[in-house]
mmCIF file of C-alpha atoms in Angstrom:
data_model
loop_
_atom_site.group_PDB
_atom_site.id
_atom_site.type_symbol
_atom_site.label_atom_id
_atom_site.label_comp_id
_atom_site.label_asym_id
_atom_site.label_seq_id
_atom_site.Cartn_x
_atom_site.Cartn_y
_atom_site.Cartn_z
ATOM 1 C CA UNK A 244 -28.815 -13.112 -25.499
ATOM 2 C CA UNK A 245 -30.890 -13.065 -28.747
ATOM 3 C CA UNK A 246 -30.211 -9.398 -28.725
ATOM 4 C CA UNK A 247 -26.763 -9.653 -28.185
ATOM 5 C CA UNK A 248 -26.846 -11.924 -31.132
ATOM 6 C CA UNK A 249 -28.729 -9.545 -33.463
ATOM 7 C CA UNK A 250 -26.694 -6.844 -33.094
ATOM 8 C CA UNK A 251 -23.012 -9.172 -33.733
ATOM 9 C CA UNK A 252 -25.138 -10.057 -36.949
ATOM 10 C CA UNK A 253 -25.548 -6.723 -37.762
ATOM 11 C CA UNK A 254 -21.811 -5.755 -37.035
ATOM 12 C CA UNK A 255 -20.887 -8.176 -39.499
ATOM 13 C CA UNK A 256 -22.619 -5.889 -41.885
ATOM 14 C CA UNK A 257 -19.745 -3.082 -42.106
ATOM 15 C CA UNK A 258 -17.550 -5.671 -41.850
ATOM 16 C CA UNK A 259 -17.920 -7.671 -44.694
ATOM 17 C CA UNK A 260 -18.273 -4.132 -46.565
ATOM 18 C CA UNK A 261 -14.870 -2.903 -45.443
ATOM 19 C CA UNK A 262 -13.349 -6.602 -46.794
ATOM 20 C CA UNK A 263 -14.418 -5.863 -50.239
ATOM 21 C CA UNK A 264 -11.573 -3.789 -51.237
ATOM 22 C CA UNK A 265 -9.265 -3.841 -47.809
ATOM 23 C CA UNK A 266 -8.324 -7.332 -47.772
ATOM 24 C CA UNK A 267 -7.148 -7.404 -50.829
ATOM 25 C CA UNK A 268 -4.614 -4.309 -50.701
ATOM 26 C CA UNK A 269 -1.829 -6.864 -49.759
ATOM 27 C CA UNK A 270 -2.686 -9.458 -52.448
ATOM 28 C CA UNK A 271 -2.487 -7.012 -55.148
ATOM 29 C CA UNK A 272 1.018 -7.684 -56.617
ATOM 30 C CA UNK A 273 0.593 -11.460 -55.941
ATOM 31 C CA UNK A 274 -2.792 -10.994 -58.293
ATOM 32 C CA UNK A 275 -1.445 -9.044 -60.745
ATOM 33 C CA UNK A 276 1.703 -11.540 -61.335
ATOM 34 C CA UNK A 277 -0.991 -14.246 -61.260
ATOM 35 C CA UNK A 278 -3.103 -13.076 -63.710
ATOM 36 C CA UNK A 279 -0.521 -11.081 -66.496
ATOM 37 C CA UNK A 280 -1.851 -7.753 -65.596
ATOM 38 C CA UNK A 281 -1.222 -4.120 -66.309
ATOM 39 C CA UNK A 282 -1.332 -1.358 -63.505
ATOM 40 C CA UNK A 283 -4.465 -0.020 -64.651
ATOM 41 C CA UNK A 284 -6.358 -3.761 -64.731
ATOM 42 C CA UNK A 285 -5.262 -4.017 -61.056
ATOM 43 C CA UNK A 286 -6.221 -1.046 -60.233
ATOM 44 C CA UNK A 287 -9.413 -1.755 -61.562
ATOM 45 C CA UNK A 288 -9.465 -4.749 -59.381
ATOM 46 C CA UNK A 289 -10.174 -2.227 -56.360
ATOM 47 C CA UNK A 290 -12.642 0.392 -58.513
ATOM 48 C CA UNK A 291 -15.112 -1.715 -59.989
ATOM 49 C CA UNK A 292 -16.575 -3.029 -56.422
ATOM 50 C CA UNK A 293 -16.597 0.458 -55.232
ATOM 51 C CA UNK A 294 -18.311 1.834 -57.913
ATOM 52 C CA UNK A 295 -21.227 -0.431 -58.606
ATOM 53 C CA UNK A 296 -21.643 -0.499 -54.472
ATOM 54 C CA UNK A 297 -21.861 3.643 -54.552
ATOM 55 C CA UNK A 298 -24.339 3.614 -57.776
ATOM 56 C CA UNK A 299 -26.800 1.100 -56.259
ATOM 57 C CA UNK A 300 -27.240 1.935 -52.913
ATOM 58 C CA UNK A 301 -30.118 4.493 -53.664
ATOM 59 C CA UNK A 302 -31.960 1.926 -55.158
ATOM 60 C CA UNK A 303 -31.295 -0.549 -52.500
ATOM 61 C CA UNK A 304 -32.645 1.987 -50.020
ATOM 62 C CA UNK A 305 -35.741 2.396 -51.847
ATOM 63 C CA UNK A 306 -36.502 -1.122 -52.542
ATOM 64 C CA UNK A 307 -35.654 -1.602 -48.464
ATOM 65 C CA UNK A 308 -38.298 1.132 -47.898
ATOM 66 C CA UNK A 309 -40.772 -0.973 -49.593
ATOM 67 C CA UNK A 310 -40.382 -4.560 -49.571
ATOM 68 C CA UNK A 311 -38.255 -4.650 -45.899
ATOM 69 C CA UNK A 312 -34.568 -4.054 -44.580
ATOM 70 C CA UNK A 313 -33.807 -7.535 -43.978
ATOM 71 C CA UNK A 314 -34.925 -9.296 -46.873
ATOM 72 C CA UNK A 315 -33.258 -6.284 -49.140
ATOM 73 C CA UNK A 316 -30.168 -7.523 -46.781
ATOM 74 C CA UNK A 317 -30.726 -11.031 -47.289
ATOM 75 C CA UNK A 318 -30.767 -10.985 -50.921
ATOM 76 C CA UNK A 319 -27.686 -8.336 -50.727
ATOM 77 C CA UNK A 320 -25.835 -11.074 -48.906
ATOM 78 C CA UNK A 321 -26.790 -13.996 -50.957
ATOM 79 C CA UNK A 322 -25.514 -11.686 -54.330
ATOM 80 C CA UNK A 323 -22.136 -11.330 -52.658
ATOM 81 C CA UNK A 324 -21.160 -14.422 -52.269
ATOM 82 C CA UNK A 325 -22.450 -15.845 -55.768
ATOM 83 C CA UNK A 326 -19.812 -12.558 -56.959
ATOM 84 C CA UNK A 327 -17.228 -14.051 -54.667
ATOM 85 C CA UNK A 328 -17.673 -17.736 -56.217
ATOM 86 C CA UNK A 329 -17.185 -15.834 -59.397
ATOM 87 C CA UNK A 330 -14.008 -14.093 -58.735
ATOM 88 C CA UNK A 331 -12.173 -17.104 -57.278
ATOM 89 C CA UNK A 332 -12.842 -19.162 -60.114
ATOM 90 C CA UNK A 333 -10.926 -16.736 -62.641
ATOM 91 C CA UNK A 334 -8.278 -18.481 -61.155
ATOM 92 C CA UNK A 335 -8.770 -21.346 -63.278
ATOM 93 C CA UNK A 336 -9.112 -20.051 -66.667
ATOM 94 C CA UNK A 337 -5.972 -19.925 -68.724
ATOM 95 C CA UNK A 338 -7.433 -16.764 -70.918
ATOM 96 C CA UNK A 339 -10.148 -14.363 -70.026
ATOM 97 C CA UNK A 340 -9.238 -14.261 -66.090
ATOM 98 C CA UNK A 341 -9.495 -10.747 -65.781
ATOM 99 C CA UNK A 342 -12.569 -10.688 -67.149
ATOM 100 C CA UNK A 343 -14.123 -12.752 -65.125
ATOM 101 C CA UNK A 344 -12.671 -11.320 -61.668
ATOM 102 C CA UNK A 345 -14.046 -8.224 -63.287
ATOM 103 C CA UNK A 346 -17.463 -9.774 -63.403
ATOM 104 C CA UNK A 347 -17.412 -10.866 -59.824
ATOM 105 C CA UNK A 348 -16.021 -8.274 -58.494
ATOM 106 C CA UNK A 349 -18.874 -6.168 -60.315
ATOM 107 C CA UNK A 350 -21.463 -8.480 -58.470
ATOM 108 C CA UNK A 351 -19.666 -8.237 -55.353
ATOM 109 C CA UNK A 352 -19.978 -4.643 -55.231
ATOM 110 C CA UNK A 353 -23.598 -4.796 -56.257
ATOM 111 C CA UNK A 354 -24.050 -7.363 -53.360
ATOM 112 C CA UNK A 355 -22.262 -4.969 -50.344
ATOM 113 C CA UNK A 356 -24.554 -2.151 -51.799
ATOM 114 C CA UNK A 357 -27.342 -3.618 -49.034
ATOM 115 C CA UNK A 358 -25.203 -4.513 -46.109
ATOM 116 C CA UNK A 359 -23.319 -1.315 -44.064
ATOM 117 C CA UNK A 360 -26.512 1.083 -45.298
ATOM 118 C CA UNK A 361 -29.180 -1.046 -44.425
ATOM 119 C CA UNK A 362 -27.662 -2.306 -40.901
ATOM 120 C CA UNK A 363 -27.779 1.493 -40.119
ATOM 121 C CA UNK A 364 -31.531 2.104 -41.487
ATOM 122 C CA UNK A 365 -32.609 -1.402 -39.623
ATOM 123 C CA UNK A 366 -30.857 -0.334 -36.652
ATOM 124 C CA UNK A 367 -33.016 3.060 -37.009
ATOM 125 C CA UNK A 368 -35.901 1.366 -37.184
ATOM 126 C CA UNK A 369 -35.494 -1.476 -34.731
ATOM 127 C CA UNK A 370 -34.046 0.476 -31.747
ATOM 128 C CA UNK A 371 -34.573 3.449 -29.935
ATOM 129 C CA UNK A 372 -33.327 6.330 -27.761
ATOM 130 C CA UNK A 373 -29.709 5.536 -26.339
ATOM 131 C CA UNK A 374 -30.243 1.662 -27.436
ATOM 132 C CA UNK A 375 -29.864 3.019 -31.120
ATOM 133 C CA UNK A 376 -26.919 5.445 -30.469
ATOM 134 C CA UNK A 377 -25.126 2.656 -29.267
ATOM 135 C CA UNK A 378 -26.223 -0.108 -31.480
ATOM 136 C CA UNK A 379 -25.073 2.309 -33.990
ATOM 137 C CA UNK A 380 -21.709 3.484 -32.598
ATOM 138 C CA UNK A 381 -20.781 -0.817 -32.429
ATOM 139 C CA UNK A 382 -21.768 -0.836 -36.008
ATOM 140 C CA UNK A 383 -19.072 1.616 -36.190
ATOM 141 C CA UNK A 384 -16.714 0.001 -34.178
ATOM 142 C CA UNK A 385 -16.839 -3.211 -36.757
ATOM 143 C CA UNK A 386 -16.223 -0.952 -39.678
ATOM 144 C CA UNK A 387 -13.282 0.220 -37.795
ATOM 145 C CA UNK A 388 -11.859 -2.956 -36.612
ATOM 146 C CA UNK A 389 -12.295 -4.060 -40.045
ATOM 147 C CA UNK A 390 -10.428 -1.752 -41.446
ATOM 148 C CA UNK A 391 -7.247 -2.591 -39.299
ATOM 149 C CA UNK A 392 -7.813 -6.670 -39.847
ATOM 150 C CA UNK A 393 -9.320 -7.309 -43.422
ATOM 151 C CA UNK A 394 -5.604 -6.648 -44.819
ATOM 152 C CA UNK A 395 -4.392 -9.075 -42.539
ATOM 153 C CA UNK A 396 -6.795 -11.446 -43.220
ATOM 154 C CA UNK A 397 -6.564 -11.270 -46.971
ATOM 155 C CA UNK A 398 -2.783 -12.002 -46.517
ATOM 156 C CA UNK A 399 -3.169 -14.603 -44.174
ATOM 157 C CA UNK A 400 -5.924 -16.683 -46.511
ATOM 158 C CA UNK A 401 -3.329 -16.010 -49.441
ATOM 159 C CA UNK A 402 -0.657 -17.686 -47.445
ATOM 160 C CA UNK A 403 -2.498 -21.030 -49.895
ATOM 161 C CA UNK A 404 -3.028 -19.139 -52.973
ATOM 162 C CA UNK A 405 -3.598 -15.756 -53.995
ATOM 163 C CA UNK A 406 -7.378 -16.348 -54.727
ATOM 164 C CA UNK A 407 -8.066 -17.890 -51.424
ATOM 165 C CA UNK A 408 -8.903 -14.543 -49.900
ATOM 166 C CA UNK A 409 -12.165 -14.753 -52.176
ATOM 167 C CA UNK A 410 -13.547 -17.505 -49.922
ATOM 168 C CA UNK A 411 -12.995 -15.108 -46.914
ATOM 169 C CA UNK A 412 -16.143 -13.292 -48.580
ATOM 170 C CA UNK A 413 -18.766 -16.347 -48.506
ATOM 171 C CA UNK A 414 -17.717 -17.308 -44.802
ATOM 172 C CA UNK A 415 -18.116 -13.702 -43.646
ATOM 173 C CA UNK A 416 -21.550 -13.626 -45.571
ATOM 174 C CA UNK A 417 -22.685 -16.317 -44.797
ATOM 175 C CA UNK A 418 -22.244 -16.272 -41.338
ATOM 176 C CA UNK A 419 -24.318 -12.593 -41.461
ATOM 177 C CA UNK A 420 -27.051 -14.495 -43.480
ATOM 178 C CA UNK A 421 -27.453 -17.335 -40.868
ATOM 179 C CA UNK A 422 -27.397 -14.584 -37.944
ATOM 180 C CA UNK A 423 -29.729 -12.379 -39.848
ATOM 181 C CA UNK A 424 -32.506 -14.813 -40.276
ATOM 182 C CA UNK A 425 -32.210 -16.307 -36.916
ATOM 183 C CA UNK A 426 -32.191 -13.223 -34.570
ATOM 184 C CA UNK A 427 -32.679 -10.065 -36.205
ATOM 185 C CA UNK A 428 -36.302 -8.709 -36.555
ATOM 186 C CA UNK A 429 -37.694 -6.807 -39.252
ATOM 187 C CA UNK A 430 -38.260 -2.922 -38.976
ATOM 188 C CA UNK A 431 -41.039 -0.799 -40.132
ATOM 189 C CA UNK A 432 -41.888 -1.537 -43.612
ATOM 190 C CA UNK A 433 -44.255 -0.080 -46.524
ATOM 191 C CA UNK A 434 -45.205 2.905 -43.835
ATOM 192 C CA UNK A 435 -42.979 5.496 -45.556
ATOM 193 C CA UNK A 436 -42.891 3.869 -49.070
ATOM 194 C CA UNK A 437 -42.585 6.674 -51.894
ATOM 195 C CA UNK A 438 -42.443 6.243 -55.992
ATOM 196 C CA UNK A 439 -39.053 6.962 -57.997
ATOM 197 C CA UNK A 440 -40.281 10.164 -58.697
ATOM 198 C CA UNK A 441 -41.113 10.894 -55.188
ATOM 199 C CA UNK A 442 -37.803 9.647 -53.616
ATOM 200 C CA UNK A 443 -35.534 11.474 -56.085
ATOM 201 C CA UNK A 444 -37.415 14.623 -55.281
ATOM 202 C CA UNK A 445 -36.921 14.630 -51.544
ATOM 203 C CA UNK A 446 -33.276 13.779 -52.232
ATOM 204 C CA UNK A 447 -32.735 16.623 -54.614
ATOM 205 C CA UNK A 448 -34.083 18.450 -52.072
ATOM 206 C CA UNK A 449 -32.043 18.050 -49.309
ATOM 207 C CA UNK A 450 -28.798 18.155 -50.876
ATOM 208 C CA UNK A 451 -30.026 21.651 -52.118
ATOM 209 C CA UNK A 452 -30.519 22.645 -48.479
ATOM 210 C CA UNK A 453 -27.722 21.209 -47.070
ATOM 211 C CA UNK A 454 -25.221 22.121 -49.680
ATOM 212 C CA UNK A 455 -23.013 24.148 -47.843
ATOM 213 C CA UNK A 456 -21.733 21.721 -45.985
ATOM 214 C CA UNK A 457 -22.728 18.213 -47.821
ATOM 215 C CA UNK A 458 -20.432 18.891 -51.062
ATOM 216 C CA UNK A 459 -17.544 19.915 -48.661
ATOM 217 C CA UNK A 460 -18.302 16.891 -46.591
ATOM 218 C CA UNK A 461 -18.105 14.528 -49.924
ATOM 219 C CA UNK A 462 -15.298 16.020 -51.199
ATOM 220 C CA UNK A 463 -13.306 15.607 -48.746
ATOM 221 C CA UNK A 464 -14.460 12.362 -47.805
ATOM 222 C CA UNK A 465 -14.195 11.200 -51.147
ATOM 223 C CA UNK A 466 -10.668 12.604 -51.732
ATOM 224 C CA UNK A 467 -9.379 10.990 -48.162
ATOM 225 C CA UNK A 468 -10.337 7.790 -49.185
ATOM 226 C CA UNK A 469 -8.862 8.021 -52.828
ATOM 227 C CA UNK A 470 -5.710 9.322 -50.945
ATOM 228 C CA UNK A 471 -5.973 6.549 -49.108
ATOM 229 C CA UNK A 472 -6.454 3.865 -51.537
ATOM 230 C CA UNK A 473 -3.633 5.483 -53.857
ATOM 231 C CA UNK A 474 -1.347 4.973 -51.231
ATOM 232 C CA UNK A 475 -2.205 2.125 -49.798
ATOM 233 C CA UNK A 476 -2.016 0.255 -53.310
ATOM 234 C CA UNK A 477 1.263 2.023 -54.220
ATOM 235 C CA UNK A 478 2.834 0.665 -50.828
ATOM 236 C CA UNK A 479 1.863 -2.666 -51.487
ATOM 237 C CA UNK A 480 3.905 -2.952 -54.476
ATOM 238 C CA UNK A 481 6.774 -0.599 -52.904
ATOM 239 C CA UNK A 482 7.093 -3.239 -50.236
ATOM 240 C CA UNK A 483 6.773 -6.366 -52.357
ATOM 241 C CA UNK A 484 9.188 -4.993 -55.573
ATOM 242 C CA UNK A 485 11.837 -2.805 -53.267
ATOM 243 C CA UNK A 486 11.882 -4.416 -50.041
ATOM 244 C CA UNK A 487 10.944 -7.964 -51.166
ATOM 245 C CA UNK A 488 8.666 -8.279 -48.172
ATOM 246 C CA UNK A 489 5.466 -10.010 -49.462
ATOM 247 C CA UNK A 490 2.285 -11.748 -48.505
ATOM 248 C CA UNK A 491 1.425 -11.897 -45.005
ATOM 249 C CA UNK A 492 4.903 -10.540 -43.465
#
């Protein structure tokens, strides 16, 4: 049962990583009427949580190699949610709104930087043989299920107001905080510790040997999900402005 329990605390992981930017894809004209934006600020609404999360995952991985995956995840976790406090509370200021969802969507970003990575490197290094291929494929199966729900739940929370959806975040994280400090052990730690210098060496390294088929791999990757993002945030405004179909509907 404890198990059982570790690994749904883990799945929430991916999940709460695919609601950073997914469950808001249906909110965006509601925000953007809201808060007296421009395209581009809204756009940025979706960017800037992406961004920071892609820049510091390195480090988090590093910093996991040396001080532990689940406290790394902990503190990931914890940083979230203080980002999510942040970005529902623009809400309440009559000027400087956007800056502050900026800000805590910034934070946010930094904060998810520690959850879908880390589940997959504590996963390496709790389980084993076929126990880790399939721990690993569930892990997949949340990111996948999130990415059909998190819209749905964003729309449903903003059924209240718009900036509801930003409470989703802390109830999500905080529910993989309590889960992760009750059941989930902690993996190898310190054995494979390496400086900076070190860890950017090896990494140089292997994308130099593998870069026949890594920079493919990224770029296409990379250009499915701006594809996917692009469209996704043009028909949310299509729908709302042509069809007059908004919200959760």
């Amino acid at each position: 049962m404890k198990e059982k329990l570790m690994i749904v605390s883990l799945g929430l992981l991916p999940l709460i990583m695919v609601l950073g930017n997914s469950m808001l894809i249906p909110l965006l004209p509601s925000i953007q009427k809201s808060l007296h934006l421009s395209g581009v600020q809204t756009s940025l609404i979706l960017s800037v949580f992406s961004i920071p999360a892609a820049l510091c995952i390195p480090a988090v991985g590093i910093l996991s190699d040396r001080y532990g995956r689940k406290k790394l995840i902990m503190y990931s976790l914890i940083v979230m949610i203080i980002g999510s406090f942040i970005a529902a509370s623009s809400a309440s200021f009559s000027s400087g709104s956007f800056a502050v969802l900026m800000a805590g969507r910034v934070i946010q970003g930094i904060g998810a930087a520690g959850t879908t990575t880390l589940a997959m490197a504590l996963t390496g290094d709790v389980f084993i043989g076929e126990k880790r291929a399939k721990v690993l494929g569930l892990l997949e199966v949340y990111n996948g299920a999130g990415k059909v729900v998190a819209p749905i739940i964003g729309a449903t929370a903003a059924l209240v107001v718009w900036y509801a959806a930003f409470f989703v975040y802390p109830l999500a994280a905080g529910a993989a905080l309590v889960g992760i400090v009750m059941y989930v052990r902690e993996g190898k730690t310190g054995s494979e510790s390496v400086s900076v210098q070190e860890y950017l060496k090896r990494a140089i390294g292997i994308v130099y040997d593998k870069r026949k088929w890594l920079f493919p791999l990224f770029f296409v990757g990379g250009l499915g999900l701006f594809l996917l993002f692009g469209i996704l945030y043009y028909l949310s405004f299509l729908i709302e402005e042509t069809y007059h179909i908004d919200g959760f509907f």
